[in-house]
PDB file of C-alpha atoms in Angstrom:
ATOM      1  CA  MET A 129      -2.930  -0.260   1.785  1.00  0.00           C
ATOM      2  CA  GLY A 130      -4.834  -3.326   2.311  1.00  0.00           C
ATOM      3  CA  ILE A 131      -2.081  -5.786   1.212  1.00  0.00           C
ATOM      4  CA  VAL A 132      -2.020  -9.190   3.512  1.00  0.00           C
ATOM      5  CA  LEU A 133       1.751 -10.585   3.512  1.00  0.00           C
ATOM      6  CA  PRO A 134       1.742 -14.258   3.580  1.00  0.00           C
ATOM      7  CA  GLN A 135       2.738 -16.867   5.985  1.00  0.00           C
ATOM      8  CA  LEU A 136       6.635 -17.492   5.991  1.00  0.00           C
ATOM      9  CA  PRO A 137       7.857 -20.010   3.984  1.00  0.00           C
ATOM     10  CA  GLN A 138       9.587 -23.001   5.253  1.00  0.00           C
ATOM     11  CA  ALA A 139      13.603 -22.861   5.048  1.00  0.00           C
ATOM     12  CA  GLY A 140      14.530 -25.219   1.882  1.00  0.00           C
ATOM     13  CA  GLY A 141      18.182 -25.120   2.965  1.00  0.00           C
ATOM     14  CA  ASN A 142      20.678 -24.516   5.286  1.00  0.00           C
ATOM     15  CA  TYR A 143      20.907 -20.909   5.342  1.00  0.00           C
ATOM     16  CA  LEU A 144      19.609 -17.980   7.277  1.00  0.00           C
ATOM     17  CA  PRO A 145      16.429 -16.087   5.468  1.00  0.00           C
ATOM     18  CA  ALA A 146      17.668 -13.079   7.170  1.00  0.00           C
ATOM     19  CA  LYS A 147      20.531 -11.529   8.556  1.00  0.00           C
ATOM     20  CA  THR A 148      21.622  -8.321  10.295  1.00  0.00           C
ATOM     21  CA  VAL A 149      25.150  -6.862   9.762  1.00  0.00           C
ATOM     22  CA  GLY A 150      25.540  -3.160  11.392  1.00  0.00           C
ATOM     23  CA  GLN A 151      22.363  -1.488  10.022  1.00  0.00           C
ATOM     24  CA  MET A 152      21.945  -3.663   7.010  1.00  0.00           C
ATOM     25  CA  VAL A 153      19.649  -6.527   6.749  1.00  0.00           C
ATOM     26  CA  TYR A 154      20.256  -9.240   4.162  1.00  0.00           C
ATOM     27  CA  LEU A 155      17.818 -11.680   2.647  1.00  0.00           C
ATOM     28  CA  ALA A 156      18.246 -15.008   1.341  1.00  0.00           C
ATOM     29  CA  GLY A 157      16.341 -17.827  -0.328  1.00  0.00           C
ATOM     30  CA  VAL A 158      13.003 -16.450  -1.079  1.00  0.00           C
ATOM     31  CA  ILE A 159      11.486 -17.577  -4.428  1.00  0.00           C
ATOM     32  CA  SER A 160       8.420 -16.916  -6.081  1.00  0.00           C
ATOM     33  CA  SER A 161       5.655 -19.463  -5.071  1.00  0.00           C
ATOM     34  CA  SER A 162       1.853 -19.620  -4.952  1.00  0.00           C
ATOM     35  CA  SER A 163      -0.645 -22.313  -4.061  1.00  0.00           C
ATOM     36  CA  ALA A 164       0.035 -24.564  -7.060  1.00  0.00           C
ATOM     37  CA  GLY A 165       3.905 -24.423  -5.615  1.00  0.00           C
ATOM     38  CA  VAL A 166       6.900 -22.833  -7.143  1.00  0.00           C
ATOM     39  CA  THR A 167       6.806 -20.392 -10.113  1.00  0.00           C
ATOM     40  CA  THR A 168       9.243 -21.217 -12.648  1.00  0.00           C
ATOM     41  CA  GLY A 169       9.733 -20.009 -16.338  1.00  0.00           C
ATOM     42  CA  THR A 170      10.862 -17.142 -18.147  1.00  0.00           C
ATOM     43  CA  VAL A 171       8.237 -14.202 -19.513  1.00  0.00           C
ATOM     44  CA  GLY A 172       8.030 -14.074 -23.295  1.00  0.00           C
ATOM     45  CA  LEU A 173       9.187 -17.721 -23.299  1.00  0.00           C
ATOM     46  CA  ASP A 174       7.083 -20.190 -21.344  1.00  0.00           C
ATOM     47  CA  ARG A 175       5.007 -16.900 -19.101  1.00  0.00           C
ATOM     48  CA  THR A 176       2.749 -14.645 -19.843  1.00  0.00           C
ATOM     49  CA  ILE A 177       3.717 -10.658 -18.738  1.00  0.00           C
ATOM     50  CA  GLU A 178       1.093 -11.410 -16.627  1.00  0.00           C
ATOM     51  CA  GLU A 179       2.265 -14.360 -14.887  1.00  0.00           C
ATOM     52  CA  GLY A 180       5.615 -12.570 -14.365  1.00  0.00           C
ATOM     53  CA  TYR A 181       3.720  -9.434 -12.705  1.00  0.00           C
ATOM     54  CA  ALA A 182       2.591 -12.241 -10.400  1.00  0.00           C
ATOM     55  CA  ALA A 183       5.414 -14.258  -9.614  1.00  0.00           C
ATOM     56  CA  VAL A 184       7.231 -10.731  -8.469  1.00  0.00           C
ATOM     57  CA  ARG A 185       4.730  -9.884  -6.778  1.00  0.00           C
ATOM     58  CA  ALA A 186       4.615 -13.043  -4.772  1.00  0.00           C
ATOM     59  CA  CYS A 187       8.202 -12.895  -4.154  1.00  0.00           C
ATOM     60  CA  ALA A 188       8.121  -8.951  -3.182  1.00  0.00           C
ATOM     61  CA  LEU A 189       5.559  -9.571  -0.453  1.00  0.00           C
ATOM     62  CA  THR A 190       7.072 -12.578   1.051  1.00  0.00           C
ATOM     63  CA  GLN A 191      10.263 -10.639   1.275  1.00  0.00           C
ATOM     64  CA  LEU A 192       8.442  -8.132   3.686  1.00  0.00           C
ATOM     65  CA  ALA A 193       6.869 -10.857   5.544  1.00  0.00           C
ATOM     66  CA  VAL A 194      10.595 -12.232   6.331  1.00  0.00           C
ATOM     67  CA  LEU A 195      11.319  -8.596   7.257  1.00  0.00           C
ATOM     68  CA  GLN A 196       8.373  -8.272   9.408  1.00  0.00           C
ATOM     69  CA  HIS A 197       9.198 -11.377  11.160  1.00  0.00           C
ATOM     70  CA  HIS A 198      12.821 -10.462  11.677  1.00  0.00           C
ATOM     71  CA  LEU A 199      12.688  -7.145  12.280  1.00  0.00           C
ATOM     72  CA  GLY A 200       9.076  -7.288  14.438  1.00  0.00           C
ATOM     73  CA  SER A 201       7.798  -4.280  12.089  1.00  0.00           C
ATOM     74  CA  LEU A 202       8.493  -2.711   8.833  1.00  0.00           C
ATOM     75  CA  ASN A 203       7.904   0.818   9.870  1.00  0.00           C
ATOM     76  CA  VAL A 204      11.921   0.344  11.110  1.00  0.00           C
ATOM     77  CA  VAL A 205      12.874   0.184   7.301  1.00  0.00           C
ATOM     78  CA  LYS A 206      14.179   3.177   5.903  1.00  0.00           C
ATOM     79  CA  SER A 207      15.271   1.911   2.317  1.00  0.00           C
ATOM     80  CA  ILE A 208      15.826  -0.946   0.322  1.00  0.00           C
ATOM     81  CA  VAL A 209      19.248  -0.573  -1.305  1.00  0.00           C
ATOM     82  CA  SER A 210      19.529  -3.871  -3.929  1.00  0.00           C
ATOM     83  CA  VAL A 211      17.031  -6.081  -4.949  1.00  0.00           C
ATOM     84  CA  THR A 212      18.481  -8.762  -6.878  1.00  0.00           C
ATOM     85  CA  GLY A 213      16.647 -11.883  -8.739  1.00  0.00           C
ATOM     86  CA  THR A 214      17.010 -14.264 -11.953  1.00  0.00           C
TER      87      THR A 214
END
């Protein structure tokens, strides 16, 4: 697909970015960021729809990078069960 995953973020707290329990992998602590820093705001209030899409894409790619590092390969991922964000 030509997508390049970003480098892993530095942990911002006392947590594990990924933990396997049985056959499930749980991810935590990944936020939307760019070269300008952490992305904050609310789409429609102080962010455009385009900025919202860019923030979501950045966060999703970082989550995939965390998964790849944790599992060794994204080829072992069978499905995404839940995505939660604020």
